[in-house]
CSV table of C-alpha atoms and ligand atoms in Angstrom, one decimal:
chain,number,residue,atom,x,y,z
A,1,MET,CA,119.3,114.3,15.7
A,2,ASP,CA,117.3,117.5,16.6
A,3,PRO,CA,119.4,120.5,15.5
A,4,LEU,CA,118.9,122.1,19.0
A,5,LEU,CA,120.5,119.0,20.6
A,6,GLU,CA,123.4,119.2,18.1
A,7,ALA,CA,123.9,122.9,18.9
A,8,ALA,CA,124.1,122.1,22.6
A,9,LEU,CA,126.6,119.3,22.0
A,10,SER,CA,128.7,121.6,19.8
A,11,ALA,CA,128.6,124.4,22.4
A,12,ARG,CA,129.8,122.0,25.0
A,13,GLU,CA,133.1,121.7,23.1
A,14,HIS,CA,133.8,125.4,23.9
A,15,ALA,CA,133.4,124.9,27.7
A,16,HIS,CA,136.0,126.5,29.9
A,17,ALA,CA,136.1,124.0,32.7
A,18,PRO,CA,139.8,123.7,33.9
A,19,PHE,CA,138.7,123.2,37.5
A,20,SER,CA,135.9,120.7,37.4
A,21,HIS,CA,136.6,119.2,34.0
A,22,PHE,CA,132.8,119.0,33.7
A,23,LYS,CA,131.9,120.4,30.3
A,24,VAL,CA,128.3,121.6,29.6
A,25,GLY,CA,126.7,123.0,26.6
A,26,ALA,CA,123.3,124.7,26.2
A,27,ALA,CA,121.2,125.9,23.2
A,28,LEU,CA,118.2,128.1,23.6
A,29,GLN,CA,115.7,128.6,20.8
A,30,ASP,CA,113.5,131.7,20.5
A,31,ASP,CA,110.0,132.0,18.9
A,32,ALA,CA,111.6,133.0,15.6
A,33,GLY,CA,113.6,129.8,15.5
A,34,ARG,CA,116.9,131.5,16.3
A,35,VAL,CA,119.3,129.6,18.5
A,36,TYR,CA,121.6,131.0,21.2
A,37,THR,CA,124.3,128.8,22.6
A,38,GLY,CA,126.3,128.8,25.8
A,39,CYS,CA,128.9,126.8,27.6
A,40,ASN,CA,130.1,126.8,31.2
A,41,VAL,CA,132.8,129.4,31.9
A,42,GLU,CA,134.7,128.6,35.1
A,43,ASN,CA,136.8,131.0,37.2
A,44,ALA,CA,139.7,130.5,39.6
A,45,THR,CA,137.6,131.9,42.4
A,46,TYR,CA,135.0,129.1,41.6
A,47,GLY,CA,132.0,131.2,42.8
A,48,LEU,CA,132.2,133.4,39.7
A,49,THR,CA,131.7,130.4,37.4
A,50,VAL,CA,128.7,130.8,35.1
A,51,CYS,CA,126.8,127.7,33.9
A,52,ALA,CA,126.1,127.0,30.2
A,53,GLU,CA,122.4,127.7,30.5
A,54,ARG,CA,122.8,131.2,32.0
A,55,VAL,CA,125.4,132.1,29.3
A,56,ALA,CA,122.9,131.1,26.6
A,57,VAL,CA,120.0,133.1,28.3
A,58,PHE,CA,122.1,136.2,28.8
A,59,LYS,CA,123.5,136.0,25.2
A,60,ALA,CA,119.9,135.8,23.9
A,61,ILE,CA,118.6,138.6,26.0
A,62,SER,CA,121.6,140.8,25.1
A,63,GLU,CA,120.8,140.2,21.4
A,64,GLY,CA,117.2,141.3,21.8
A,65,ALA,CA,115.4,137.9,22.0
A,66,ARG,CA,112.5,137.9,24.5
A,67,LYS,CA,110.3,134.8,23.8
A,68,PHE,CA,111.6,131.3,23.9
A,69,THR,CA,110.3,127.8,23.1
A,70,ARG,CA,113.0,125.3,24.0
A,71,VAL,CA,116.4,124.8,25.7
A,72,ALA,CA,118.7,121.9,25.3
A,73,VAL,CA,121.5,121.0,27.8
A,74,ALA,CA,124.3,118.6,26.9
A,75,ALA,CA,126.8,116.9,29.2
A,76,ASP,CA,128.8,113.7,29.4
A,77,THR,CA,126.8,111.9,32.1
A,78,GLY,CA,124.8,108.6,32.2
A,79,THR,CA,122.1,110.2,34.3
A,80,LEU,CA,121.3,113.2,32.1
A,81,THR,CA,122.4,116.6,33.6
A,82,PRO,CA,119.6,118.9,34.4
A,83,PRO,CA,119.9,122.7,35.0
A,84,CYS,CA,121.1,123.7,38.5
A,85,GLY,CA,118.9,125.6,40.9
A,86,ALA,CA,120.3,129.0,39.9
A,87,CYS,CA,119.8,128.3,36.2
A,88,ARG,CA,116.2,127.1,36.9
A,89,GLN,CA,115.4,130.5,38.4
A,90,ILE,CA,116.9,132.4,35.5
A,91,LEU,CA,115.3,130.1,32.9
A,92,TRP,CA,111.9,130.5,34.6
A,93,GLU,CA,112.3,134.3,34.8
A,94,PHE,CA,113.3,134.8,31.2
A,95,CYS,CA,111.7,131.8,29.4
A,96,GLY,CA,108.8,130.6,31.5
A,97,ASP,CA,107.4,127.1,31.0
A,98,ILE,CA,109.6,126.1,28.1
A,99,GLU,CA,110.6,122.6,27.1
A,100,VAL,CA,113.9,121.4,28.6
A,101,LEU,CA,115.7,118.8,26.5
A,102,LEU,CA,118.7,116.9,28.1
A,103,VAL,CA,121.2,115.0,26.0
A,104,ASN,CA,124.4,113.1,26.6
A,105,LEU,CA,127.3,112.1,24.3
A,106,GLU,CA,125.7,108.8,23.5
A,107,GLY,CA,122.7,110.7,22.1
A,108,ARG,CA,120.3,109.7,24.9
A,109,THR,CA,117.7,112.3,25.5
A,110,GLU,CA,114.9,113.3,27.9
A,111,SER,CA,112.4,116.0,27.8
A,112,PHE,CA,110.8,118.0,30.7
A,113,ARG,CA,108.8,121.2,31.2
A,114,MET,CA,110.2,124.0,33.3
A,115,LYS,CA,107.1,124.0,35.5
A,116,ASP,CA,107.9,120.4,36.5
A,117,LEU,CA,111.6,121.1,37.1
A,118,PHE,CA,110.8,124.3,39.0
A,119,PRO,CA,107.6,124.1,40.9
A,120,ARG,CA,106.2,127.0,43.0
A,121,PRO,CA,108.7,129.6,41.8
A,122,PHE,CA,109.4,133.0,43.3
A,123,ASP,CA,109.0,135.4,40.4
A,124,ALA,CA,108.0,138.9,39.4
A,125,THR,CA,104.4,138.3,40.2
A,126,PHE,CA,105.2,138.5,43.9
A,127,LEU,CA,106.6,142.0,43.4
A,128,ASP,CA,103.4,143.5,42.0
B,1,THU,N1,127.2,123.3,35.1
B,1,THU,C1,126.6,123.9,34.1
B,1,THU,O1,127.1,124.6,33.3
B,1,THU,N2,125.3,123.5,33.9
B,1,THU,C2,124.6,122.6,34.6
B,1,THU,O2,123.4,122.3,34.4
B,1,THU,C3,125.3,122.0,35.8
B,1,THU,C4,126.6,122.5,36.1
B,1,THU,C5,128.7,123.6,35.3
B,1,THU,C6,129.1,124.5,36.4
B,1,THU,C7,130.5,124.1,36.6
B,1,THU,O3,131.4,124.7,35.6
B,1,THU,C8,130.5,122.6,36.3
B,1,THU,O4,129.4,122.4,35.5
B,1,THU,C9,130.5,121.7,37.5
B,1,THU,O5,129.5,122.1,38.4
């Protein structure tokens, strides 16, 4: 299996999801081949929950990474779990039109481009 998918599946094991019991893992690869992982981290106030994808992006940014090539998202669903709307905004802003790989526990995978998952984005170009 692609190591990026394996990294997302492993990260999923660290999910803190005591409220939804829905565990998600993410793995983001930069242009140097480094991989930054994330899992969803839930909160008793629900609204403060952070998704796996955003944890991975913020970890990468905080460690100095700036250019990205691919992100993998792992969840235990038959219909593969795509990034939520908030994560699409963040992925677009920091990663642009990267490849988005989805995987489930059976090893089923699908691949998308961010521009197809997030058409007509609002981004920094509007603020020029
Ligand atoms: N979640 C993610 O971490 N990523 C996704 O792509 C979809 C949703 C999390 C948020 C929450 O902890 C749980 O899954 C249920 O929504």
